[in-house]
């Protein structure tokens, strides 16, 4: 399936400690957000968005809800030096979406699941695009000398 929509502006990355997210555990404290944000603006966001939209299971109605709720602006991307990767936090709709009456067109768990899964997939593709196409720095983490050698 293809989602035929224009890419939104890339998110502005806030200075949040990624360890505050329920779904992240990051060692170190240098998250290189300024550099990542520059890469997003230089084309990584549009490139990743195009790849994601070409295979997305979200439909235009789901996407419109995500835009109306400004979910895209709440993405966070950060460098995880220990793992030598770009980490991310994808925004999502809460479990109590029905009680909170978040959006008039938000009316089923199927829609909530499609939006949450779609945004998670977008975040992953953005991370992969950044790492493969834009980042040329190496992790600065040096493993301790006393780690076991598993190659033997």
Coordinates of N, CA and C in Angstrom, one line a residue:
X1 N 0.8 -1.2 0.0 CA 0.0 0.0 0.0 C 0.9 1.2 0.0
X2 N 0.4 2.3 -0.6 CA 1.2 3.5 -0.7 C 0.3 4.7 0.0
X3 N 1.0 5.5 0.8 CA 0.4 6.6 1.4 C 0.8 7.8 0.6
X4 N -0.1 8.4 -0.2 CA 0.3 9.5 -1.1 C 0.0 10.8 -0.5
X5 N 1.0 11.3 0.4 CA 0.9 12.6 1.1 C 2.2 13.2 1.1
X6 N 2.2 14.5 1.2 CA 3.4 15.3 1.3 C 4.1 15.1 2.7
X7 N 5.4 15.1 2.7 CA 6.1 14.9 4.0 C 5.9 16.2 4.9
X8 N 5.6 16.0 6.1 CA 5.6 17.2 7.0 C 7.0 17.7 7.3
X9 N 7.1 18.8 8.0 CA 8.4 19.3 8.4 C 9.0 18.3 9.4
X10 N 10.3 18.2 9.3 CA 11.0 17.3 10.3 C 10.8 17.8 11.7
X11 N 10.8 16.9 12.7 CA 10.6 17.4 14.1 C 11.9 18.1 14.6
X12 N 11.6 19.1 15.5 CA 12.7 19.7 16.2 C 13.0 18.9 17.4
X13 N 14.3 18.5 17.5 CA 14.7 17.6 18.6 C 14.9 18.3 19.9
X14 N 14.2 17.9 20.9 CA 14.4 18.6 22.2 C 15.5 17.9 23.1
X15 N 15.9 18.6 24.0 CA 17.0 18.1 24.9 C 16.4 17.3 26.0
X16 N 15.9 16.1 25.7 CA 15.3 15.2 26.7 C 16.2 14.0 26.9
X17 N 16.4 13.6 28.1 CA 17.2 12.4 28.4 C 16.4 11.2 27.9
X18 N 16.9 10.5 26.9 CA 16.2 9.4 26.4 C 15.9 8.3 27.4
X19 N 16.6 8.2 28.5 CA 16.3 7.3 29.5 C 15.0 7.5 30.2
X20 N 14.4 8.7 30.0 CA 13.1 9.0 30.6 C 11.9 8.3 29.8
X21 N 12.2 7.9 28.6 CA 11.2 7.2 27.8 C 11.1 5.7 28.3
X22 N 9.9 5.2 28.3 CA 9.7 3.8 28.8 C 10.4 2.8 27.9
X23 N 10.5 3.2 26.6 CA 11.0 2.2 25.7 C 12.5 2.4 25.3
X24 N 13.3 3.1 26.1 CA 14.7 3.4 25.8 C 15.6 3.3 27.0
X25 N 16.8 2.7 26.7 CA 17.8 2.7 27.8 C 19.1 3.0 27.1
X26 N 19.7 4.2 27.3 CA 20.8 4.7 26.6 C 21.9 5.0 27.5
X27 N 23.1 4.5 27.2 CA 24.3 4.9 28.0 C 25.0 6.1 27.4
X28 N 25.6 6.9 28.3 CA 26.3 8.1 27.8 C 25.4 9.3 27.9
X29 N 25.9 10.4 27.5 CA 25.1 11.6 27.7 C 25.2 12.6 26.5
X30 N 26.0 12.2 25.4 CA 26.1 13.0 24.2 C 25.2 12.5 23.2
X31 N 24.1 13.1 22.9 CA 23.1 12.5 22.0 C 23.1 13.1 20.6
X32 N 24.0 14.1 20.4 CA 24.2 14.7 19.1 C 22.9 15.1 18.3
X33 N 22.0 15.6 19.1 CA 20.7 16.0 18.5 C 20.9 17.1 17.5
X34 N 21.8 18.1 17.7 CA 21.9 19.2 16.8 C 22.4 18.7 15.4
X35 N 23.3 17.7 15.4 CA 23.8 17.2 14.1 C 22.7 16.3 13.5
X36 N 21.9 15.5 14.3 CA 20.9 14.7 13.7 C 19.8 15.6 13.1
X37 N 19.4 16.7 13.8 CA 18.4 17.6 13.3 C 18.8 18.2 12.0
X38 N 20.1 18.6 11.9 CA 20.6 19.2 10.7 C 20.5 18.1 9.5
X39 N 20.8 16.9 9.8 CA 20.7 15.8 8.8 C 19.3 15.7 8.3
X40 N 18.3 15.7 9.3 CA 16.9 15.6 9.0 C 16.5 16.7 8.0
X41 N 17.0 18.0 8.3 CA 16.6 19.1 7.5 C 17.3 19.1 6.1
X42 N 18.5 18.4 6.1 CA 19.3 18.4 4.8 C 18.7 17.3 3.9
X43 N 17.7 16.5 4.2 CA 17.2 15.6 3.3 C 16.9 14.2 3.9
X44 N 17.4 13.9 5.0 CA 17.2 12.5 5.6 C 15.7 12.3 5.9
X45 N 15.1 13.3 6.4 CA 13.6 13.2 6.7 C 12.8 12.9 5.5
X46 N 13.0 13.7 4.4 CA 12.2 13.5 3.2 C 12.5 12.2 2.6
X47 N 13.8 11.8 2.6 CA 14.2 10.5 2.0 C 13.5 9.3 2.8
X48 N 13.6 9.4 4.1 CA 13.0 8.3 4.9 C 11.5 8.3 4.8
X49 N 10.9 9.5 4.8 CA 9.5 9.6 4.7 C 9.0 9.0 3.4
X50 N 9.7 9.3 2.3 CA 9.3 8.7 1.0 C 9.3 7.2 1.0
X51 N 10.4 6.7 1.6 CA 10.5 5.2 1.7 C 9.4 4.6 2.5
X52 N 9.1 5.3 3.7 CA 8.1 4.8 4.6 C 6.7 4.9 3.9
X53 N 6.4 6.0 3.3 CA 5.1 6.2 2.7 C 4.8 5.2 1.5
X54 N 5.9 4.8 0.8 CA 5.7 3.9 -0.3 C 5.2 2.5 0.2
X55 N 5.5 2.2 1.4 CA 5.1 0.8 1.9 C 4.2 0.9 3.2
X56 N 3.7 2.1 3.5 CA 3.0 2.2 4.8 C 1.6 1.6 4.7
X57 N 1.2 1.0 5.8 CA -0.2 0.5 6.0 C -1.2 1.5 6.4
X58 N -0.7 2.7 6.8 CA -1.6 3.8 7.2 C -2.3 4.3 6.0
X59 N -3.6 4.7 6.1 CA -4.3 5.4 5.1 C -4.3 6.9 5.3
X60 N -4.8 7.6 4.4 CA -4.8 9.1 4.5 C -5.6 9.6 5.7
X61 N -6.7 8.8 6.0 CA -7.5 9.2 7.2 C -6.7 9.1 8.5
X62 N -6.0 8.0 8.6 CA -5.1 7.8 9.8 C -4.0 8.8 9.8
X63 N -3.4 9.1 8.7 CA -2.4 10.1 8.6 C -2.9 11.5 9.0
X64 N -4.1 11.8 8.6 CA -4.7 13.1 8.9 C -4.9 13.3 10.4
X65 N -5.3 12.2 11.1 CA -5.5 12.2 12.5 C -4.1 12.5 13.2
X66 N -3.1 11.8 12.7 CA -1.7 11.9 13.3 C -1.3 13.4 13.1
X67 N -1.5 14.0 12.0 CA -1.2 15.4 11.7 C -2.0 16.3 12.6
X68 N -3.3 16.1 12.7 CA -4.2 17.0 13.5 C -3.7 17.0 14.9
X69 N -3.3 15.8 15.4 CA -2.8 15.7 16.8 C -1.4 16.1 17.0
X70 N -0.7 16.5 15.9 CA 0.7 17.0 15.9 C 1.6 16.0 16.5
X71 N 1.4 14.7 16.2 CA 2.2 13.6 16.7 C 3.6 13.7 16.1
X72 N 3.7 14.0 14.8 CA 5.0 14.0 14.1 C 6.0 14.9 14.8
X73 N 5.5 16.0 15.3 CA 6.4 17.0 16.0 C 7.0 16.4 17.3
X74 N 6.4 15.3 17.8 CA 6.9 14.8 19.1 C 7.9 13.6 18.9
X75 N 8.3 13.3 17.7 CA 9.4 12.3 17.5 C 10.6 12.8 18.1
X76 N 11.4 11.9 18.6 CA 12.8 12.3 19.1 C 13.8 11.3 18.5
X77 N 14.9 11.8 18.1 CA 16.0 11.0 17.6 C 17.2 11.4 18.4
X78 N 18.1 10.4 18.7 CA 19.3 10.7 19.5 C 20.3 9.6 19.1
X79 N 21.6 10.0 19.3 CA 22.7 9.1 19.1 C 22.9 8.3 20.3
X80 N 23.0 7.0 20.1 CA 23.3 6.0 21.2 C 24.8 5.5 21.0
X81 N 25.7 6.2 21.6 CA 27.1 5.9 21.3 C 27.5 4.5 21.7
X82 N 27.0 4.0 22.8 CA 27.3 2.7 23.3 C 26.9 1.6 22.3
X83 N 25.7 1.8 21.6 CA 25.3 0.8 20.6 C 25.6 1.2 19.2
X84 N 26.3 2.3 19.0 CA 26.7 2.8 17.7 C 25.5 2.8 16.8
X85 N 24.4 3.5 17.2 CA 23.2 3.6 16.4 C 22.4 4.9 16.7
X86 N 21.5 5.1 15.9 CA 20.5 6.2 16.1 C 19.4 5.6 16.9
X87 N 19.0 6.1 18.0 CA 17.8 5.7 18.7 C 16.7 6.7 18.5
X88 N 15.5 6.2 18.8 CA 14.4 7.1 18.6 C 13.2 6.8 19.6
X89 N 12.4 7.8 19.7 CA 11.2 7.6 20.5 C 10.0 8.1 19.6
X90 N 9.1 7.2 19.3 CA 8.0 7.5 18.4 C 6.8 7.9 19.3
X91 N 6.2 9.0 18.9 CA 4.9 9.4 19.6 C 3.8 8.4 19.3
X92 N 2.9 8.3 20.2 CA 1.8 7.4 20.0 C 0.5 7.9 20.7
X93 N -0.6 7.2 20.4 CA -1.8 7.5 21.1 C -1.9 6.6 22.3
X94 N -2.4 7.2 23.4 CA -2.5 6.5 24.7 C -3.6 5.5 24.7
X95 N -3.5 4.6 25.7 CA -4.5 3.5 25.8 C -5.9 4.1 26.2
X96 N -5.9 5.2 26.8 CA -7.2 5.8 27.2 C -7.7 6.8 26.2
X97 N -7.3 6.6 24.9 CA -7.7 7.5 23.9 C -9.2 7.8 23.8
X98 N -10.0 6.7 24.1 CA -11.5 6.9 24.0 C -12.0 7.8 25.1
X99 N -11.5 7.6 26.3 CA -12.0 8.4 27.4 C -11.6 9.9 27.2
X100 N -10.5 10.1 26.6 CA -9.9 11.5 26.5 C -10.5 12.2 25.3
X101 N -11.2 11.5 24.4 CA -11.9 12.1 23.2 C -10.9 13.0 22.5
X102 N -9.8 12.4 22.0 CA -8.7 13.1 21.4 C -9.0 13.7 20.0
X103 N -9.8 13.0 19.3 CA -10.1 13.4 17.9 C -11.4 12.9 17.4
X104 N -12.2 13.7 16.7 CA -13.5 13.2 16.4 C -13.5 12.0 15.4
X105 N -12.5 11.8 14.6 CA -12.4 10.7 13.7 C -11.7 9.5 14.3
X106 N -11.2 9.6 15.5 CA -10.6 8.5 16.2 C -11.6 7.6 16.9
X107 N -12.0 6.5 16.2 CA -13.1 5.8 16.7 C -13.0 4.3 16.9
X108 N -11.7 3.8 16.7 CA -11.5 2.3 16.8 C -10.1 2.0 17.2
X109 N -9.9 0.8 17.9 CA -8.6 0.4 18.2 C -7.8 0.1 17.0
X110 N -8.5 -0.3 15.9 CA -7.8 -0.5 14.6 C -7.1 0.7 14.1
X111 N -7.7 1.9 14.2 CA -7.1 3.1 13.8 C -6.0 3.5 14.7
X112 N -6.2 3.4 16.0 CA -5.1 3.6 17.0 C -3.9 2.8 16.7
X113 N -4.1 1.5 16.5 CA -3.0 0.6 16.2 C -2.3 0.9 14.9
X114 N -3.1 1.3 13.9 CA -2.5 1.7 12.6 C -1.6 2.9 12.8
X115 N -2.1 3.9 13.5 CA -1.3 5.1 13.7 C 0.0 4.8 14.5
X116 N -0.2 4.1 15.7 CA 1.0 3.8 16.5 C 2.0 3.0 15.8
X117 N 1.6 1.9 15.1 CA 2.5 1.1 14.3 C 3.1 1.9 13.2
X118 N 2.4 2.7 12.5 CA 2.9 3.4 11.4 C 4.0 4.4 11.8
X119 N 3.7 5.1 12.9 CA 4.7 6.0 13.4 C 6.0 5.3 13.9
X120 N 5.8 4.2 14.5 CA 7.0 3.4 14.9 C 7.8 3.0 13.7
X121 N 7.2 2.5 12.7 CA 7.9 2.1 11.4 C 8.6 3.4 10.8
X122 N 7.9 4.5 10.8 CA 8.6 5.7 10.3 C 9.8 6.0 11.1
X123 N 9.7 6.0 12.4 CA 10.9 6.2 13.2 C 12.0 5.3 12.9
X124 N 11.8 4.0 12.8 CA 12.8 3.1 12.5 C 13.5 3.4 11.1
X125 N 12.7 3.7 10.1 CA 13.2 4.0 8.8 C 14.1 5.3 8.8
X126 N 13.6 6.3 9.6 CA 14.4 7.5 9.8 C 15.8 7.1 10.4
X127 N 15.8 6.3 11.4 CA 17.1 5.9 12.1 C 18.0 5.2 11.1
X128 N 17.4 4.3 10.3 CA 18.2 3.6 9.4 C 18.8 4.5 8.3
X129 N 18.0 5.4 7.8 CA 18.5 6.3 6.8 C 19.6 7.2 7.3
X130 N 19.4 7.7 8.5 CA 20.4 8.6 9.2 C 21.7 7.8 9.3
X131 N 21.7 6.6 9.8 CA 22.9 5.8 10.0 C 23.6 5.4 8.7
X132 N 22.8 5.0 7.8 CA 23.4 4.4 6.5 C 23.8 5.5 5.5
X133 N 23.1 6.6 5.5 CA 23.3 7.6 4.5 C 23.9 9.0 4.9
X134 N 23.9 9.3 6.2 CA 24.3 10.6 6.7 C 25.4 10.6 7.7
X135 N 25.4 9.6 8.6 CA 26.3 9.7 9.7 C 27.6 9.0 9.3
X136 N 28.7 9.8 9.5 CA 30.0 9.3 9.2 C 30.9 9.2 10.4
X137 N 30.4 9.4 11.6 CA 31.2 9.4 12.8 C 31.1 8.0 13.4
X138 N 32.1 7.6 14.1 CA 32.2 6.3 14.7 C 31.9 6.5 16.2
X139 N 31.4 5.4 16.8 CA 31.1 5.4 18.2 C 32.4 5.6 19.0
X140 N 32.4 6.3 20.1 CA 33.6 6.6 20.9 C 33.7 5.6 22.0
X141 N 32.7 4.7 22.2 CA 32.7 3.8 23.3 C 33.8 2.8 23.0
X142 N 34.7 2.6 24.0 CA 35.7 1.5 24.0 C 35.3 0.4 25.0
X143 N 35.2 -0.8 24.4 CA 34.9 -1.9 25.3 C 36.0 -2.2 26.3
X144 N 35.7 -2.6 27.5 CA 36.7 -3.0 28.4 C 37.5 -4.1 27.9
X145 N 38.8 -4.2 28.3 CA 39.7 -5.3 27.9 C 39.3 -6.6 28.5
X146 N 38.5 -6.7 29.5 CA 38.3 -8.0 30.2 C 37.0 -8.6 29.7
X147 N 36.5 -8.2 28.5 CA 35.3 -8.9 28.0 C 35.7 -10.3 27.4
X148 N 34.9 -11.3 27.5 CA 35.2 -12.6 27.0 C 35.3 -12.5 25.4
X149 N 36.2 -13.3 24.9 CA 36.4 -13.4 23.4 C 35.5 -14.6 22.9
X150 N 34.4 -14.2 22.3 CA 33.4 -15.2 21.8 C 33.8 -15.9 20.5
X151 N 34.8 -15.4 19.8 CA 35.2 -15.9 18.5 C 35.9 -17.2 18.6
X152 N 36.4 -17.5 19.7 CA 37.2 -18.8 19.8 C 36.4 -20.0 20.0

